Amino acid sequence: MTAETVDSNLSTLRFWAQPRQVHMDTFKWLRENHPVSWSGPPEALDPNLDNARGFWSVTKHAHIREVSRHTEVFSSADGVFIDDFPQLESMLSFIVSDPPRHTSFRNIISVAFTPKHVRKVEEDTRRTVREVLDHAAPLGEGDLCELIAKEVPGRVFATFFGITDRDQIQYVMDAAEQMGAWSDPEYAHIGSPLQVFADASQKLGVLALDLAKQRQKNPTDDLMSWVSQAQYEGQKMTVEEVGVFFALLAGAANDTTRHSFAHLLALFQQHPDQLAYVMADFDARADDAINEVLRFDPPLMHFRRTAVADYELGGETIRAGDKVVLWYLSGNRDAEVFRDADSFDVTRTAKENPHQAFGGGGAHYCLGSHLGKQMLKAEMWEVYTRMKDLRVGERDIMLSNFMNGVMKLPGTWTPEKR
């Protein structure tokens, strides 16, 4: 494999349509031979979209961590995808920002997560998972993405919004799925990938803003109300900022949790001995198992930064204005960090598993990481204690250079008696 081959591959959807093992082999070669490499411009996602600039690919764990922790050099303000979506930055304002503005947002939101509120969120999550399994477990077969992986986070995040209407919940789940699957052929009928993303963002944004206005005037006992009322050093988020945050939460957080659980089901189908090991002492072993799923198949393959000053990284000079793509999919397989990095191993301890599924650390480390893992743990317990003899088929992987998504996942099991 040559550097030129890699450069052309990473920029094309043709490359991402190949089996995941091809991607992993490519990243392994890059880590060993060219850990910071230049790629040409990605394919334009819309005739009116300017994607003229190429990008640096950062593939090693240490380099991803270094870039993530130097926000004064590597900015998120110009976008977080390989592709430029300049028309839609308003829908991503919490992520597409840098300290101190980003820090202010995080501080205000963190105030809303009091111990009392965290307990309520965890109780609501466990109850929602049980209710979803009450419907799914007696069926005996079906698409596990639709029945569980998509349903659980969709309903949990609808609860955060204070939404109880089933049609509205379905609306949020469908728009969230669409938001992360802009390149997948399933949504090509809407238009170009840019139009797919914009359509989903608009759907979620309008709904979230309307609900944020309602909660500001008449707060209830839900997360949107808590965030609307939260203050840090006398500052509150505006109603527009609250709306944007929850639209982002419904899309990004919903989808990442959904795809992580689909990968979990598929990985334990491939490794039944490891599932048995975890279930033999669930409370002691589940957290490490979930971290290993997140390492082995992270839901997001990359986030991007843009350099605001020249910087030396891995023997290359990154110039101000250059795009810098952090490949978490690659960093999580770095043999210098993880023993037997290409093997799925739930016995890795937290100390042995500094995975980058939630980012490389620093200011942009995922605010919802605890909640996401808590949801996966609740789903894992309910599924493997109630869906006896579960058999999981092959994953239908989303076409994307961003989301490590699962569109469909067939399964069969012994129906639970009602």
Coordinates of C-alpha atoms in Angstrom, one line a residue:
M1 CA 0.0 0.0 0.0
T2 CA 1.3 3.4 -0.9
A3 CA 0.7 6.9 0.6
E4 CA -1.0 7.9 -2.6
T5 CA -3.4 5.0 -2.4
V6 CA -4.3 5.9 1.1
D7 CA -4.8 9.5 0.2
S8 CA -7.3 8.8 -2.5
N9 CA -9.1 6.1 -0.5
L10 CA -10.0 8.0 2.6
S11 CA -11.6 10.8 0.6
T12 CA -14.1 8.7 -1.2
L13 CA -17.4 7.0 -0.2
R14 CA -16.3 4.2 -2.5
F15 CA -13.6 3.4 0.1
W16 CA -16.1 3.5 3.0
A17 CA -18.5 1.2 1.1
Q18 CA -15.9 -1.6 1.4
P19 CA -16.0 -4.0 4.4
R20 CA -14.8 -2.6 7.7
Q21 CA -11.8 -4.9 7.8
V22 CA -10.4 -3.0 4.7
H23 CA -10.7 0.2 6.7
M24 CA -8.9 -1.3 9.7
D25 CA -6.1 -2.7 7.5
T26 CA -5.7 0.8 6.0
F27 CA -5.5 2.5 9.4
K28 CA -3.0 -0.1 10.7
W29 CA -0.7 0.6 7.7
L30 CA -1.0 4.3 8.4
R31 CA -0.2 4.0 12.1
E32 CA 2.9 2.0 11.3
N33 CA 4.1 4.0 8.2
H34 CA 2.5 7.4 8.0
P35 CA 0.6 8.2 11.2
V36 CA -0.1 11.8 10.1
S37 CA -0.9 11.8 6.4
W38 CA -2.5 14.2 3.9
S39 CA -5.6 13.2 1.9
G40 CA -7.2 15.0 -1.0
P41 CA -10.6 16.8 -0.8
P42 CA -13.6 14.6 0.0
E43 CA -16.2 14.1 -2.6
A44 CA -18.7 17.0 -2.7
L45 CA -21.9 16.1 -0.9
D46 CA -23.9 18.7 -2.8
P47 CA -23.4 20.6 -6.0
N48 CA -23.3 23.8 -4.0
L49 CA -21.0 22.6 -1.3
D50 CA -17.3 23.7 -1.4
N51 CA -15.2 20.8 -0.3
A52 CA -12.0 22.0 -2.0
R53 CA -9.6 21.5 0.9
G54 CA -8.0 18.3 1.7
F55 CA -7.3 17.1 5.3
W56 CA -4.7 15.6 7.6
S57 CA -5.5 12.2 9.0
V58 CA -4.4 11.6 12.6
T59 CA -4.4 7.9 13.3
K60 CA -2.3 7.2 16.4
H61 CA -3.8 7.3 19.9
A62 CA -1.2 9.7 21.3
H63 CA -1.5 12.1 18.5
I64 CA -5.3 12.2 18.7
R65 CA -5.0 12.9 22.4
E66 CA -2.5 15.7 21.8
V67 CA -4.7 17.4 19.2
S68 CA -7.8 17.0 21.4
R69 CA -6.1 18.7 24.4
H70 CA -4.7 21.7 22.4
T71 CA -7.9 23.7 21.7
E72 CA -5.9 26.9 21.4
V73 CA -4.4 25.5 18.2
F74 CA -7.0 23.0 17.0
S75 CA -10.4 24.6 16.7
S76 CA -13.9 23.1 16.4
A77 CA -15.4 26.4 15.3
D78 CA -15.0 25.8 11.6
G79 CA -16.7 22.4 11.6
V80 CA -16.4 18.9 13.1
F81 CA -16.9 16.7 10.0
I82 CA -14.5 16.0 7.1
D83 CA -17.1 17.6 5.0
D84 CA -17.9 21.3 5.3
F85 CA -21.5 22.0 6.3
P86 CA -21.2 25.8 6.8
Q87 CA -24.9 26.4 6.3
L88 CA -25.7 24.2 9.3
E89 CA -23.4 25.4 12.0
S90 CA -26.2 27.0 13.9
M91 CA -27.6 23.4 14.4
L92 CA -24.3 22.3 16.0
S93 CA -23.4 25.3 18.0
F94 CA -22.5 23.5 21.2
I95 CA -20.0 21.2 19.4
V96 CA -18.9 23.8 16.9
S97 CA -17.4 26.1 19.5
D98 CA -14.2 26.5 21.5
P99 CA -13.4 27.6 25.0
P100 CA -14.3 29.9 26.7
R101 CA -17.8 29.8 25.0
H102 CA -17.8 26.0 24.9
T103 CA -16.7 25.9 28.6
S104 CA -19.6 28.2 29.6
F105 CA -22.1 25.9 27.9
R106 CA -20.7 22.8 29.6
N107 CA -20.7 24.5 33.0
I108 CA -24.3 25.6 32.7
I109 CA -25.5 22.2 31.5
S110 CA -23.5 20.4 34.3
V111 CA -25.3 22.4 36.9
A112 CA -28.5 20.7 35.8
F113 CA -27.1 17.3 36.7
T114 CA -27.7 17.4 40.4
P115 CA -27.5 14.0 42.2
K116 CA -31.3 14.1 42.5
H117 CA -31.6 14.6 38.7
V118 CA -29.0 12.0 37.9
R119 CA -31.0 9.4 40.0
K120 CA -34.2 10.3 38.2
V121 CA -32.5 10.0 34.8
E122 CA -31.1 6.5 35.7
E123 CA -34.5 5.4 37.1
D124 CA -36.3 6.6 33.9
T125 CA -33.7 4.9 31.7
R126 CA -34.1 1.5 33.5
R127 CA -37.9 1.8 33.4
T128 CA -37.8 2.6 29.6
V129 CA -35.6 -0.4 28.9
R130 CA -37.9 -2.7 30.7
E131 CA -40.9 -1.3 28.8
V132 CA -39.2 -1.8 25.5
L133 CA -38.3 -5.4 26.3
D134 CA -41.9 -6.0 27.5
H135 CA -42.9 -5.5 23.9
A136 CA -39.9 -7.1 22.1
A137 CA -39.1 -10.2 24.2
P138 CA -42.4 -12.0 23.5
L139 CA -42.0 -11.6 19.7
G140 CA -39.3 -14.2 19.1
E141 CA -37.8 -12.6 16.1
G142 CA -37.3 -9.2 14.4
D143 CA -34.9 -6.4 13.5
L144 CA -33.1 -5.7 16.8
C145 CA -32.3 -2.2 15.6
E146 CA -35.9 -1.3 15.2
L147 CA -37.2 -3.2 18.3
I148 CA -34.5 -2.3 20.8
A149 CA -31.3 -0.4 19.7
K150 CA -33.3 2.5 18.1
E151 CA -36.3 2.3 20.4
V152 CA -34.6 2.6 23.8
P153 CA -32.5 5.8 23.2
G154 CA -35.3 7.3 21.2
R155 CA -37.8 6.9 24.1
V156 CA -35.2 7.9 26.7
F157 CA -34.3 11.2 24.9
A158 CA -38.0 11.9 24.3
T159 CA -38.4 11.7 28.1
F160 CA -35.7 14.3 28.4
F161 CA -37.8 16.5 26.2
G162 CA -40.9 15.8 28.2
I163 CA -42.5 14.2 25.1
T164 CA -45.1 11.4 25.8
D165 CA -47.0 11.3 22.5
R166 CA -46.1 8.1 20.6
D167 CA -46.2 9.8 17.2
Q168 CA -43.9 12.6 18.4
I169 CA -41.5 10.0 19.9
Q170 CA -41.4 8.2 16.5
Y171 CA -40.8 11.5 14.8
V172 CA -37.8 12.3 17.0
M173 CA -36.3 8.8 16.5
D174 CA -36.7 8.9 12.7
A175 CA -35.2 12.3 12.4
A176 CA -32.3 11.4 14.7
E177 CA -31.5 8.3 12.6
Q178 CA -31.6 10.4 9.4
M179 CA -29.3 13.1 10.9
G180 CA -26.5 10.6 11.2
A181 CA -27.0 8.7 8.0
W182 CA -26.7 11.5 5.4
S183 CA -24.7 9.4 3.0
D184 CA -26.6 6.2 3.3
P185 CA -28.6 5.2 0.2
E186 CA -31.7 4.7 2.3
Y187 CA -32.2 8.4 2.5
A188 CA -31.2 9.3 -1.1
H189 CA -34.8 10.0 -2.0
I190 CA -34.7 13.2 0.1
G191 CA -31.8 14.6 -2.0
S192 CA -28.1 15.1 -1.7
P193 CA -26.4 14.1 1.6
L194 CA -26.3 17.8 2.6
Q195 CA -30.0 18.0 2.1
V196 CA -30.6 14.8 4.1
F197 CA -28.6 16.3 7.0
A198 CA -30.3 19.7 6.7
D199 CA -33.8 18.2 6.6
A200 CA -33.2 16.1 9.7
S201 CA -31.6 19.1 11.5
Q202 CA -34.6 21.3 10.6
K203 CA -37.1 18.8 11.9
L204 CA -35.3 18.4 15.2
G205 CA -34.5 22.1 15.6
V206 CA -38.1 23.3 15.1
L207 CA -39.5 20.8 17.6
A208 CA -36.7 21.4 20.2
L209 CA -37.1 25.2 20.0
D210 CA -40.8 25.0 20.4
L211 CA -40.5 22.7 23.4
A212 CA -37.7 24.9 24.9
K213 CA -40.0 27.9 24.8
Q214 CA -42.7 25.9 26.6
R215 CA -40.3 24.7 29.3
Q216 CA -38.9 28.2 29.9
K217 CA -42.4 29.5 30.6
N218 CA -43.8 26.4 32.4
P219 CA -41.0 24.2 33.6
T220 CA -41.7 20.6 34.4
D221 CA -39.7 17.7 35.9
D222 CA -37.6 16.9 32.8
L223 CA -34.1 17.5 31.6
M224 CA -35.0 20.3 29.2
S225 CA -36.6 22.2 32.1
W226 CA -33.6 21.6 34.3
V227 CA -31.2 22.9 31.7
S228 CA -33.5 25.8 30.9
Q229 CA -33.4 26.9 34.5
A230 CA -29.7 26.1 35.2
Q231 CA -27.3 29.0 36.0
Y232 CA -23.5 29.1 36.3
E233 CA -22.0 32.3 37.7
G234 CA -25.1 34.2 36.9
Q235 CA -25.3 32.9 33.3
K236 CA -28.2 31.0 31.7
M237 CA -28.6 29.5 28.2
T238 CA -31.0 31.4 26.0
V239 CA -34.1 29.6 24.8
E240 CA -32.5 29.3 21.4
E241 CA -29.4 27.7 22.8
V242 CA -31.4 25.3 24.9
G243 CA -33.3 24.3 21.7
V244 CA -30.1 23.8 19.7
F245 CA -28.6 21.7 22.5
F246 CA -31.6 19.4 22.7
A247 CA -31.8 19.0 18.9
L248 CA -28.1 18.0 19.0
L249 CA -28.8 15.6 21.9
A250 CA -31.7 14.0 20.1
G251 CA -29.6 13.5 17.0
A252 CA -26.0 12.8 18.0
A253 CA -26.5 11.2 21.4
N254 CA -29.5 9.2 20.3
D255 CA -27.7 7.7 17.3
T256 CA -24.4 6.9 19.0
T257 CA -26.1 4.9 21.8
R258 CA -28.3 3.1 19.3
H259 CA -25.4 2.0 17.1
S260 CA -23.2 1.0 20.1
F261 CA -25.8 -1.4 21.3
A262 CA -26.2 -3.0 17.9
H263 CA -22.5 -3.5 17.8
L264 CA -22.6 -5.0 21.3
L265 CA -25.2 -7.6 20.3
A266 CA -23.3 -8.6 17.2
L267 CA -19.9 -8.8 19.1
F268 CA -21.4 -11.1 21.8
Q269 CA -22.9 -13.3 19.1
Q270 CA -19.4 -13.7 17.8
H271 CA -17.9 -14.3 21.3
P272 CA -20.4 -16.3 23.3
D273 CA -17.7 -17.3 25.8
Q274 CA -17.1 -13.7 26.7
L275 CA -20.8 -13.1 27.1
A276 CA -21.0 -16.0 29.5
Y277 CA -18.0 -14.6 31.4
V278 CA -19.7 -11.2 31.8
M279 CA -23.2 -12.6 32.8
A280 CA -21.6 -14.8 35.4
D281 CA -20.8 -11.7 37.5
F282 CA -22.6 -8.9 35.7
D283 CA -22.2 -6.2 38.3
A284 CA -18.5 -6.6 38.5
R285 CA -17.8 -7.1 34.8
A286 CA -20.4 -5.2 32.7
D287 CA -18.7 -1.9 32.8
D288 CA -15.4 -3.3 31.5
A289 CA -17.3 -5.2 28.8
I290 CA -19.1 -2.0 27.6
N291 CA -15.9 -0.1 27.5
E292 CA -14.4 -2.9 25.3
V293 CA -17.4 -2.7 22.9
L294 CA -16.9 1.0 22.6
R295 CA -13.2 0.5 22.0
F296 CA -13.6 -2.2 19.4
D297 CA -16.5 -0.6 17.5
P298 CA -16.7 3.1 18.4
P299 CA -20.0 4.7 17.2
L300 CA -18.2 7.8 15.8
M301 CA -15.3 7.1 13.5
H302 CA -14.0 10.7 13.5
F303 CA -14.3 14.3 14.5
R304 CA -12.4 17.1 12.9
R305 CA -10.5 20.2 14.0
T306 CA -9.1 23.1 12.1
A307 CA -5.6 24.5 12.9
V308 CA -5.5 28.2 13.7
A309 CA -1.7 28.2 13.9
D310 CA 1.2 26.1 12.5
Y311 CA 1.9 23.0 14.5
E312 CA 4.4 20.1 14.3
L313 CA 2.7 16.7 14.7
G314 CA 4.2 13.3 14.0
G315 CA 7.0 14.7 11.9
E316 CA 4.6 16.8 9.7
T317 CA 4.0 20.5 9.7
I318 CA 0.3 21.3 9.9
R319 CA -0.4 24.8 8.6
A320 CA -3.0 27.3 10.0
G321 CA -6.2 26.7 8.1
D322 CA -5.6 23.0 7.6
K323 CA -8.3 20.5 8.4
V324 CA -7.2 17.8 10.9
V325 CA -9.3 14.6 11.2
L326 CA -9.0 12.5 14.4
W327 CA -9.7 8.9 13.5
Y328 CA -11.0 7.3 16.7
L329 CA -11.6 4.1 14.8
S330 CA -7.9 3.9 14.4
G331 CA -6.7 5.2 17.7
N332 CA -8.7 2.5 19.5
R333 CA -6.7 -0.2 17.7
D334 CA -3.2 1.3 18.4
A335 CA -1.0 -1.6 19.4
E336 CA 1.3 0.8 21.4
V337 CA -1.6 1.4 23.8
F338 CA -3.7 -1.8 23.7
R339 CA -2.4 -5.3 24.1
D340 CA -3.6 -7.6 21.3
A341 CA -5.4 -4.5 19.9
D342 CA -7.4 -6.3 17.1
S343 CA -8.9 -8.8 19.5
F344 CA -12.2 -8.3 21.4
D345 CA -11.5 -8.9 25.0
V346 CA -13.9 -7.9 27.8
T347 CA -11.3 -8.7 30.5
R348 CA -9.5 -5.5 29.8
T349 CA -9.7 -3.3 32.9
A350 CA -10.5 0.4 32.8
K351 CA -6.8 1.1 33.3
E352 CA -5.9 -1.1 30.3
N353 CA -8.6 0.4 28.1
P354 CA -8.2 4.2 27.6
H355 CA -10.4 4.1 24.5
Q356 CA -11.3 7.2 22.5
A357 CA -14.9 6.4 21.7
F358 CA -15.9 9.6 23.6
G359 CA -13.1 11.7 22.2
G360 CA -9.4 12.1 22.9
G361 CA -10.0 14.0 26.2
G362 CA -9.8 17.8 26.7
A363 CA -12.6 20.3 26.5
H364 CA -14.7 18.4 24.0
Y365 CA -14.8 15.0 25.8
C366 CA -18.4 13.7 25.6
L367 CA -20.6 15.2 28.2
G368 CA -23.0 12.3 28.0
S369 CA -20.5 9.5 28.3
H370 CA -21.8 8.3 31.7
L371 CA -25.4 8.4 30.6
G372 CA -24.6 6.5 27.4
K373 CA -22.8 3.7 29.3
Q374 CA -25.5 3.5 31.9
M375 CA -28.1 3.0 29.1
L376 CA -26.0 0.3 27.4
K377 CA -25.7 -1.5 30.7
A378 CA -29.4 -1.5 31.4
E379 CA -30.1 -2.8 27.9
M380 CA -27.5 -5.5 28.1
W381 CA -29.0 -6.9 31.4
E382 CA -32.6 -6.9 30.2
V383 CA -31.8 -8.5 26.8
Y384 CA -29.6 -11.3 28.0
T385 CA -31.8 -12.2 31.0
R386 CA -35.1 -12.1 29.1
M387 CA -34.4 -13.0 25.4
K388 CA -33.3 -16.6 25.8
D389 CA -31.2 -18.3 23.1
L390 CA -30.8 -15.0 21.3
R391 CA -29.2 -15.5 17.8
V392 CA -28.0 -12.4 16.0
G393 CA -27.5 -12.2 12.3
E394 CA -25.1 -10.0 10.2
R395 CA -25.0 -6.3 10.7
D396 CA -26.1 -4.1 7.8
I397 CA -23.5 -1.3 8.1
M398 CA -24.4 2.3 7.3
L399 CA -22.5 3.9 4.4
S400 CA -20.7 6.8 6.1
N401 CA -17.2 8.2 6.8
F402 CA -18.5 9.5 10.1
M403 CA -21.0 7.3 11.9
N404 CA -20.1 3.6 12.5
G405 CA -23.7 2.8 12.2
V406 CA -25.9 -0.3 12.0
M407 CA -29.0 0.1 9.8
K408 CA -30.5 -3.4 10.4
L409 CA -29.7 -6.4 12.7
P410 CA -31.9 -9.5 12.5
G411 CA -32.4 -11.7 15.5
T412 CA -34.3 -14.7 16.7
W413 CA -34.9 -15.9 20.3
T414 CA -37.3 -18.0 22.4
P415 CA -40.3 -15.8 22.9
E416 CA -40.9 -14.7 26.5
K417 CA -44.3 -15.7 27.8
R418 CA -46.6 -12.7 28.4

